[in-house]
PDB file of C-alpha atoms in Angstrom:
ATOM      1  CA  TYR A   1       0.000   0.000   0.000  1.00  0.00           C
ATOM      2  CA  VAL A   2       0.976   3.651  -0.365  1.00  0.00           C
ATOM      3  CA  THR A   3       0.016   6.545   1.884  1.00  0.00           C
ATOM      4  CA  THR A   4      -0.272  10.065   0.544  1.00  0.00           C
ATOM      5  CA  ASP A   5      -0.951  13.474   2.027  1.00  0.00           C
ATOM      6  CA  VAL A   6      -3.097  15.548  -0.329  1.00  0.00           C
ATOM      7  CA  PRO A   7      -3.208  19.329   0.277  1.00  0.00           C
ATOM      8  CA  ARG A   8      -6.698  20.800   0.223  1.00  0.00           C
ATOM      9  CA  VAL A   9      -8.298  24.220   0.555  1.00  0.00           C
ATOM     10  CA  GLY A  10     -11.742  24.532   2.093  1.00  0.00           C
ATOM     11  CA  LEU A  11     -14.358  26.669   0.370  1.00  0.00           C
ATOM     12  CA  SER A  12     -16.261  29.325   2.258  1.00  0.00           C
ATOM     13  CA  ARG A  13     -19.842  28.182   2.750  1.00  0.00           C
ATOM     14  CA  LEU A  14     -21.024  31.767   2.308  1.00  0.00           C
ATOM     15  CA  THR A  15     -19.129  32.805  -0.835  1.00  0.00           C
ATOM     16  CA  ASN A  16     -18.073  29.440  -2.320  1.00  0.00           C
ATOM     17  CA  HIS A  17     -14.550  30.876  -2.713  1.00  0.00           C
ATOM     18  CA  PRO A  18     -11.324  29.515  -1.227  1.00  0.00           C
ATOM     19  CA  GLY A  19     -10.767  30.767   2.270  1.00  0.00           C
ATOM     20  CA  GLU A  20      -7.907  30.369   4.694  1.00  0.00           C
ATOM     21  CA  ASN A  21      -8.902  26.818   5.581  1.00  0.00           C
ATOM     22  CA  PHE A  22      -5.833  24.963   4.225  1.00  0.00           C
ATOM     23  CA  PHE A  23      -5.468  21.346   5.364  1.00  0.00           C
ATOM     24  CA  HIS A  24      -4.047  17.959   4.377  1.00  0.00           C
ATOM     25  CA  PHE A  25      -6.142  14.897   3.608  1.00  0.00           C
ATOM     26  CA  GLY A  26      -4.477  11.525   4.200  1.00  0.00           C
ATOM     27  CA  GLU A  27      -5.127   8.690   1.762  1.00  0.00           C
ATOM     28  CA  VAL A  28      -4.165   5.032   1.783  1.00  0.00           C
ATOM     29  CA  ILE A  29      -4.038   3.362  -1.617  1.00  0.00           C
ATOM     30  CA  TYR A  30      -3.934  -0.440  -1.628  1.00  0.00           C
ATOM     31  CA  LYS A  31      -2.525  -2.552  -4.430  1.00  0.00           C
ATOM     32  CA  GLU A  32      -5.072  -4.464  -6.464  1.00  0.00           C
ATOM     33  CA  ASN A  33      -5.999  -7.797  -4.857  1.00  0.00           C
ATOM     34  CA  ALA A  34      -4.262  -6.750  -1.640  1.00  0.00           C
ATOM     35  CA  GLY A  35      -6.214  -9.370   0.281  1.00  0.00           C
ATOM     36  CA  LEU A  36      -7.822  -7.119   2.870  1.00  0.00           C
ATOM     37  CA  PHE A  37     -10.148  -8.902   5.248  1.00  0.00           C
ATOM     38  CA  PHE A  38     -12.106  -8.440   8.444  1.00  0.00           C
ATOM     39  CA  LEU A  39     -13.335 -10.773  11.124  1.00  0.00           C
ATOM     40  CA  TYR A  40     -16.784 -10.783  12.658  1.00  0.00           C
ATOM     41  CA  ASP A  41     -18.693 -12.857  15.156  1.00  0.00           C
ATOM     42  CA  LEU A  42     -22.476 -12.685  14.986  1.00  0.00           C
ATOM     43  CA  LYS A  43     -24.103 -13.454  18.306  1.00  0.00           C
ATOM     44  CA  ASP A  44     -27.482 -13.707  16.553  1.00  0.00           C
ATOM     45  CA  LYS A  45     -27.134 -15.904  13.439  1.00  0.00           C
ATOM     46  CA  SER A  46     -30.634 -14.924  12.264  1.00  0.00           C
ATOM     47  CA  ILE A  47     -29.281 -11.561  11.036  1.00  0.00           C
ATOM     48  CA  GLU A  48     -26.454 -13.031   8.931  1.00  0.00           C
ATOM     49  CA  LYS A  49     -28.239 -12.399   5.608  1.00  0.00           C
ATOM     50  CA  GLN A  50     -28.860  -8.735   6.495  1.00  0.00           C
ATOM     51  CA  PHE A  51     -25.243  -8.419   7.672  1.00  0.00           C
ATOM     52  CA  HIS A  52     -23.943  -9.679   4.313  1.00  0.00           C
ATOM     53  CA  THR A  53     -26.335  -7.367   2.464  1.00  0.00           C
ATOM     54  CA  THR A  54     -25.066  -4.402   4.484  1.00  0.00           C
ATOM     55  CA  PHE A  55     -21.472  -5.086   3.444  1.00  0.00           C
ATOM     56  CA  ARG A  56     -22.469  -5.438  -0.185  1.00  0.00           C
ATOM     57  CA  LEU A  57     -24.073  -1.993   0.097  1.00  0.00           C
ATOM     58  CA  LEU A  58     -20.890  -0.605   1.680  1.00  0.00           C
ATOM     59  CA  ALA A  59     -18.908  -1.947  -1.288  1.00  0.00           C
ATOM     60  CA  ASP A  60     -21.139   0.152  -3.568  1.00  0.00           C
ATOM     61  CA  GLU A  61     -21.292   3.238  -1.332  1.00  0.00           C
ATOM     62  CA  GLY A  62     -17.707   3.224  -0.050  1.00  0.00           C
ATOM     63  CA  ILE A  63     -16.256   3.638   3.430  1.00  0.00           C
ATOM     64  CA  GLY A  64     -14.203   6.429   4.970  1.00  0.00           C
ATOM     65  CA  GLY A  65     -13.901  10.012   3.829  1.00  0.00           C
ATOM     66  CA  ASP A  66     -14.417  11.495   0.370  1.00  0.00           C
ATOM     67  CA  ARG A  67     -17.076   8.996  -0.690  1.00  0.00           C
ATOM     68  CA  THR A  68     -18.677  11.742  -2.778  1.00  0.00           C
ATOM     69  CA  LEU A  69     -15.469  11.709  -4.863  1.00  0.00           C
ATOM     70  CA  GLY A  70     -15.602   7.947  -5.353  1.00  0.00           C
ATOM     71  CA  LYS A  71     -13.128   7.053  -2.608  1.00  0.00           C
ATOM     72  CA  GLY A  72     -13.492   4.076  -0.296  1.00  0.00           C
ATOM     73  CA  LEU A  73     -15.006   1.694  -2.838  1.00  0.00           C
ATOM     74  CA  PHE A  74     -14.128  -1.995  -2.720  1.00  0.00           C
ATOM     75  CA  ASN A  75     -15.092  -5.175  -4.539  1.00  0.00           C
ATOM     76  CA  GLU A  76     -18.084  -7.162  -3.388  1.00  0.00           C
ATOM     77  CA  PRO A  77     -16.940  -9.079  -0.310  1.00  0.00           C
ATOM     78  CA  GLU A  78     -16.646 -12.836  -0.090  1.00  0.00           C
ATOM     79  CA  PHE A  79     -17.751 -14.452   3.162  1.00  0.00           C
ATOM     80  CA  SER A  80     -16.236 -17.619   4.577  1.00  0.00           C
ATOM     81  CA  ASN A  81     -15.770 -19.313   7.927  1.00  0.00           C
ATOM     82  CA  VAL A  82     -12.345 -19.432   9.513  1.00  0.00           C
ATOM     83  CA  ASP A  83     -11.153 -21.430  12.500  1.00  0.00           C
ATOM     84  CA  ILE A  84      -8.809 -19.640  14.880  1.00  0.00           C
ATOM     85  CA  ASN A  85      -6.673 -21.686  17.242  1.00  0.00           C
ATOM     86  CA  VAL A  86      -6.658 -20.081  20.661  1.00  0.00           C
ATOM     87  CA  PRO A  87      -4.623 -21.150  23.687  1.00  0.00           C
ATOM     88  CA  SER A  88      -6.408 -23.268  26.267  1.00  0.00           C
ATOM     89  CA  ASN A  89      -4.225 -21.892  29.077  1.00  0.00           C
ATOM     90  CA  ASN A  90      -4.977 -18.264  28.321  1.00  0.00           C
ATOM     91  CA  SER A  91      -4.184 -15.650  30.927  1.00  0.00           C
ATOM     92  CA  GLY A  92      -5.331 -12.529  29.110  1.00  0.00           C
ATOM     93  CA  ILE A  93      -6.940 -11.078  26.006  1.00  0.00           C
ATOM     94  CA  VAL A  94      -5.733  -9.108  23.004  1.00  0.00           C
ATOM     95  CA  THR A  95      -8.075  -6.685  21.219  1.00  0.00           C
ATOM     96  CA  LEU A  96      -8.488  -6.920  17.458  1.00  0.00           C
ATOM     97  CA  SER A  97     -10.655  -3.808  17.361  1.00  0.00           C
ATOM     98  CA  LEU A  98     -10.752  -0.325  18.744  1.00  0.00           C
ATOM     99  CA  PHE A  99     -12.142  -0.474  22.265  1.00  0.00           C
ATOM    100  CA  LEU A 100     -14.001   2.033  24.429  1.00  0.00           C
ATOM    101  CA  PRO A 101     -14.116   0.772  28.023  1.00  0.00           C
ATOM    102  CA  THR A 102     -16.856   1.249  30.563  1.00  0.00           C
ATOM    103  CA  GLN A 103     -15.904   3.105  33.747  1.00  0.00           C
ATOM    104  CA  ASP A 104     -15.637  -0.195  35.651  1.00  0.00           C
ATOM    105  CA  GLU A 105     -13.338  -1.604  32.951  1.00  0.00           C
ATOM    106  CA  LEU A 106     -11.157   1.513  33.166  1.00  0.00           C
ATOM    107  CA  ASN A 107     -10.628   0.921  36.873  1.00  0.00           C
ATOM    108  CA  ASP A 108      -9.065  -2.461  36.059  1.00  0.00           C
ATOM    109  CA  ILE A 109      -6.229  -1.719  33.606  1.00  0.00           C
ATOM    110  CA  GLY A 110      -3.213  -1.788  35.923  1.00  0.00           C
ATOM    111  CA  GLU A 111      -1.376  -4.716  34.296  1.00  0.00           C
ATOM    112  CA  SER A 112      -2.308  -3.807  30.729  1.00  0.00           C
ATOM    113  CA  TYR A 113      -0.438  -2.812  27.587  1.00  0.00           C
ATOM    114  CA  TYR A 114      -2.088  -0.360  25.232  1.00  0.00           C
ATOM    115  CA  GLN A 115      -1.974   2.790  23.146  1.00  0.00           C
ATOM    116  CA  LEU A 116      -4.708   5.418  22.910  1.00  0.00           C
ATOM    117  CA  ILE A 117      -6.088   7.090  19.808  1.00  0.00           C
ATOM    118  CA  SER A 118      -8.542   9.969  19.290  1.00  0.00           C
ATOM    119  CA  ARG A 119     -11.399   9.128  16.947  1.00  0.00           C
ATOM    120  CA  ARG A 120     -13.353  11.918  15.334  1.00  0.00           C
ATOM    121  CA  GLY A 121     -14.808  12.623  11.948  1.00  0.00           C
ATOM    122  CA  TYR A 122     -17.856  13.881  10.165  1.00  0.00           C
ATOM    123  CA  ILE A 123     -21.471  12.793  10.204  1.00  0.00           C
ATOM    124  CA  TYR A 124     -22.558  10.949   7.079  1.00  0.00           C
ATOM    125  CA  SER A 125     -26.324  11.226   6.987  1.00  0.00           C
ATOM    126  CA  PRO A 126     -28.956  12.299   4.440  1.00  0.00           C
ATOM    127  CA  GLN A 127     -29.696  15.240   6.766  1.00  0.00           C
ATOM    128  CA  CYS A 128     -26.090  16.420   7.120  1.00  0.00           C
ATOM    129  CA  GLN A 129     -22.684  15.509   5.716  1.00  0.00           C
ATOM    130  CA  SER A 130     -20.346  18.226   6.933  1.00  0.00           C
ATOM    131  CA  LEU A 131     -20.823  18.385  10.688  1.00  0.00           C
ATOM    132  CA  ARG A 132     -18.147  17.018  13.024  1.00  0.00           C
ATOM    133  CA  ARG A 133     -19.000  14.238  15.465  1.00  0.00           C
ATOM    134  CA  LYS A 134     -17.817  14.554  19.054  1.00  0.00           C
ATOM    135  CA  SER A 135     -14.342  13.086  19.439  1.00  0.00           C
ATOM    136  CA  VAL A 136     -13.608  10.186  21.761  1.00  0.00           C
ATOM    137  CA  ARG A 137     -10.364   8.582  22.984  1.00  0.00           C
ATOM    138  CA  MET A 138     -10.206   4.829  22.516  1.00  0.00           C
ATOM    139  CA  PHE A 139      -7.784   1.967  23.050  1.00  0.00           C
ATOM    140  CA  LYS A 140      -6.065   1.008  19.791  1.00  0.00           C
ATOM    141  CA  GLU A 141      -6.150  -2.454  18.273  1.00  0.00           C
ATOM    142  CA  GLY A 142      -3.614  -4.797  19.845  1.00  0.00           C
ATOM    143  CA  ALA A 143      -4.200  -3.766  23.462  1.00  0.00           C
ATOM    144  CA  VAL A 144      -3.487  -6.541  25.967  1.00  0.00           C
ATOM    145  CA  PHE A 145      -5.470  -6.957  29.196  1.00  0.00           C
ATOM    146  CA  THR A 146      -5.410  -9.502  32.007  1.00  0.00           C
ATOM    147  CA  THR A 147      -9.209  -9.596  32.337  1.00  0.00           C
ATOM    148  CA  ASN A 148     -11.990  -9.841  29.781  1.00  0.00           C
ATOM    149  CA  LYS A 149     -13.372  -6.552  28.404  1.00  0.00           C
ATOM    150  CA  LYS A 150     -16.711  -5.821  26.782  1.00  0.00           C
ATOM    151  CA  GLY A 151     -16.620  -2.109  25.910  1.00  0.00           C
ATOM    152  CA  ARG A 152     -19.497   0.189  25.106  1.00  0.00           C
ATOM    153  CA  ILE A 153     -21.210   2.194  22.402  1.00  0.00           C
ATOM    154  CA  VAL A 154     -21.163   5.948  22.997  1.00  0.00           C
ATOM    155  CA  ASP A 155     -23.309   8.799  21.683  1.00  0.00           C
ATOM    156  CA  VAL A 156     -21.124  11.250  19.689  1.00  0.00           C
ATOM    157  CA  THR A 157     -23.945  13.443  18.376  1.00  0.00           C
ATOM    158  CA  PRO A 158     -23.007  17.146  18.199  1.00  0.00           C
ATOM    159  CA  GLU A 159     -25.180  19.396  20.357  1.00  0.00           C
ATOM    160  CA  ILE A 160     -26.595  21.272  17.339  1.00  0.00           C
ATOM    161  CA  PHE A 161     -27.595  18.151  15.376  1.00  0.00           C
ATOM    162  CA  LYS A 162     -31.192  17.203  16.228  1.00  0.00           C
ATOM    163  CA  GLU A 163     -32.231  14.873  13.368  1.00  0.00           C
ATOM    164  CA  HIS A 164     -31.116  11.592  14.961  1.00  0.00           C
ATOM    165  CA  ARG A 165     -28.430  10.216  17.278  1.00  0.00           C
ATOM    166  CA  ILE A 166     -24.889   9.360  16.086  1.00  0.00           C
ATOM    167  CA  TYR A 167     -23.002   6.539  17.818  1.00  0.00           C
ATOM    168  CA  ARG A 168     -19.383   5.343  17.982  1.00  0.00           C
ATOM    169  CA  TYR A 169     -18.976   1.577  18.242  1.00  0.00           C
ATOM    170  CA  GLY A 170     -16.533   0.698  21.008  1.00  0.00           C
ATOM    171  CA  LEU A 171     -17.292  -2.941  21.825  1.00  0.00           C
ATOM    172  CA  ALA A 172     -14.148  -5.045  22.105  1.00  0.00           C
ATOM    173  CA  PHE A 173     -13.469  -7.827  19.610  1.00  0.00           C
ATOM    174  CA  THR A 174     -10.956  -9.987  21.468  1.00  0.00           C
ATOM    175  CA  LEU A 175      -9.036 -13.222  21.360  1.00  0.00           C
ATOM    176  CA  PRO A 176      -7.580 -15.061  24.335  1.00  0.00           C
ATOM    177  CA  CYS A 177      -3.798 -14.912  24.715  1.00  0.00           C
ATOM    178  CA  VAL A 178      -1.066 -16.144  27.033  1.00  0.00           C
ATOM    179  CA  LEU A 179       0.707 -13.447  29.009  1.00  0.00           C
ATOM    180  CA  GLU A 180       4.373 -14.086  29.581  1.00  0.00           C
ATOM    181  CA  VAL A 181       6.017 -12.658  32.672  1.00  0.00           C
ATOM    182  CA  LYS A 182       9.746 -12.062  32.277  1.00  0.00           C
ATOM    183  CA  ASN A 183      11.857 -12.038  35.416  1.00  0.00           C
ATOM    184  CA  GLU A 184      14.271  -9.122  35.618  1.00  0.00           C
ATOM    185  CA  ASP A 185      16.838 -11.226  37.574  1.00  0.00           C
TER     186      ASP A 185
END
């Protein structure tokens, strides 16, 4: 893949002329047939058909920013089952997703390894496409914890947006792992 930084100038919403709003837009361009994939675990198998349909729609609509310029499109996804071997003597978990802990889960991160990231962005809705969502700090993928974590979904609707609620998904997608303790002796 290749990452690029594209300079942009924002247009004034009043005059439709370039203003002083100069910024950079980051893009990631993947090679054809890069083999991107994602994992999912449906707790309710009765919604599997709708889940597949949703991802076929996303392939047509695109994901990420600049969808109105044709960015974020991908080929129709293929779905298959995969078996993952997990340790039977696990002593912790590793997150495969972003994770937004509950307050109780935050109180129990003493022996954990993680990085934080701020997530923000714009609303993508028929009622509005240029309003910023509230930002939220989350644990990055690859965080390691000694106890199981569930996470939460949080409302990130801006105060001035009244059409409907906007949510950030922060439930943890985890796999068991074995924590190794190294003696400093």
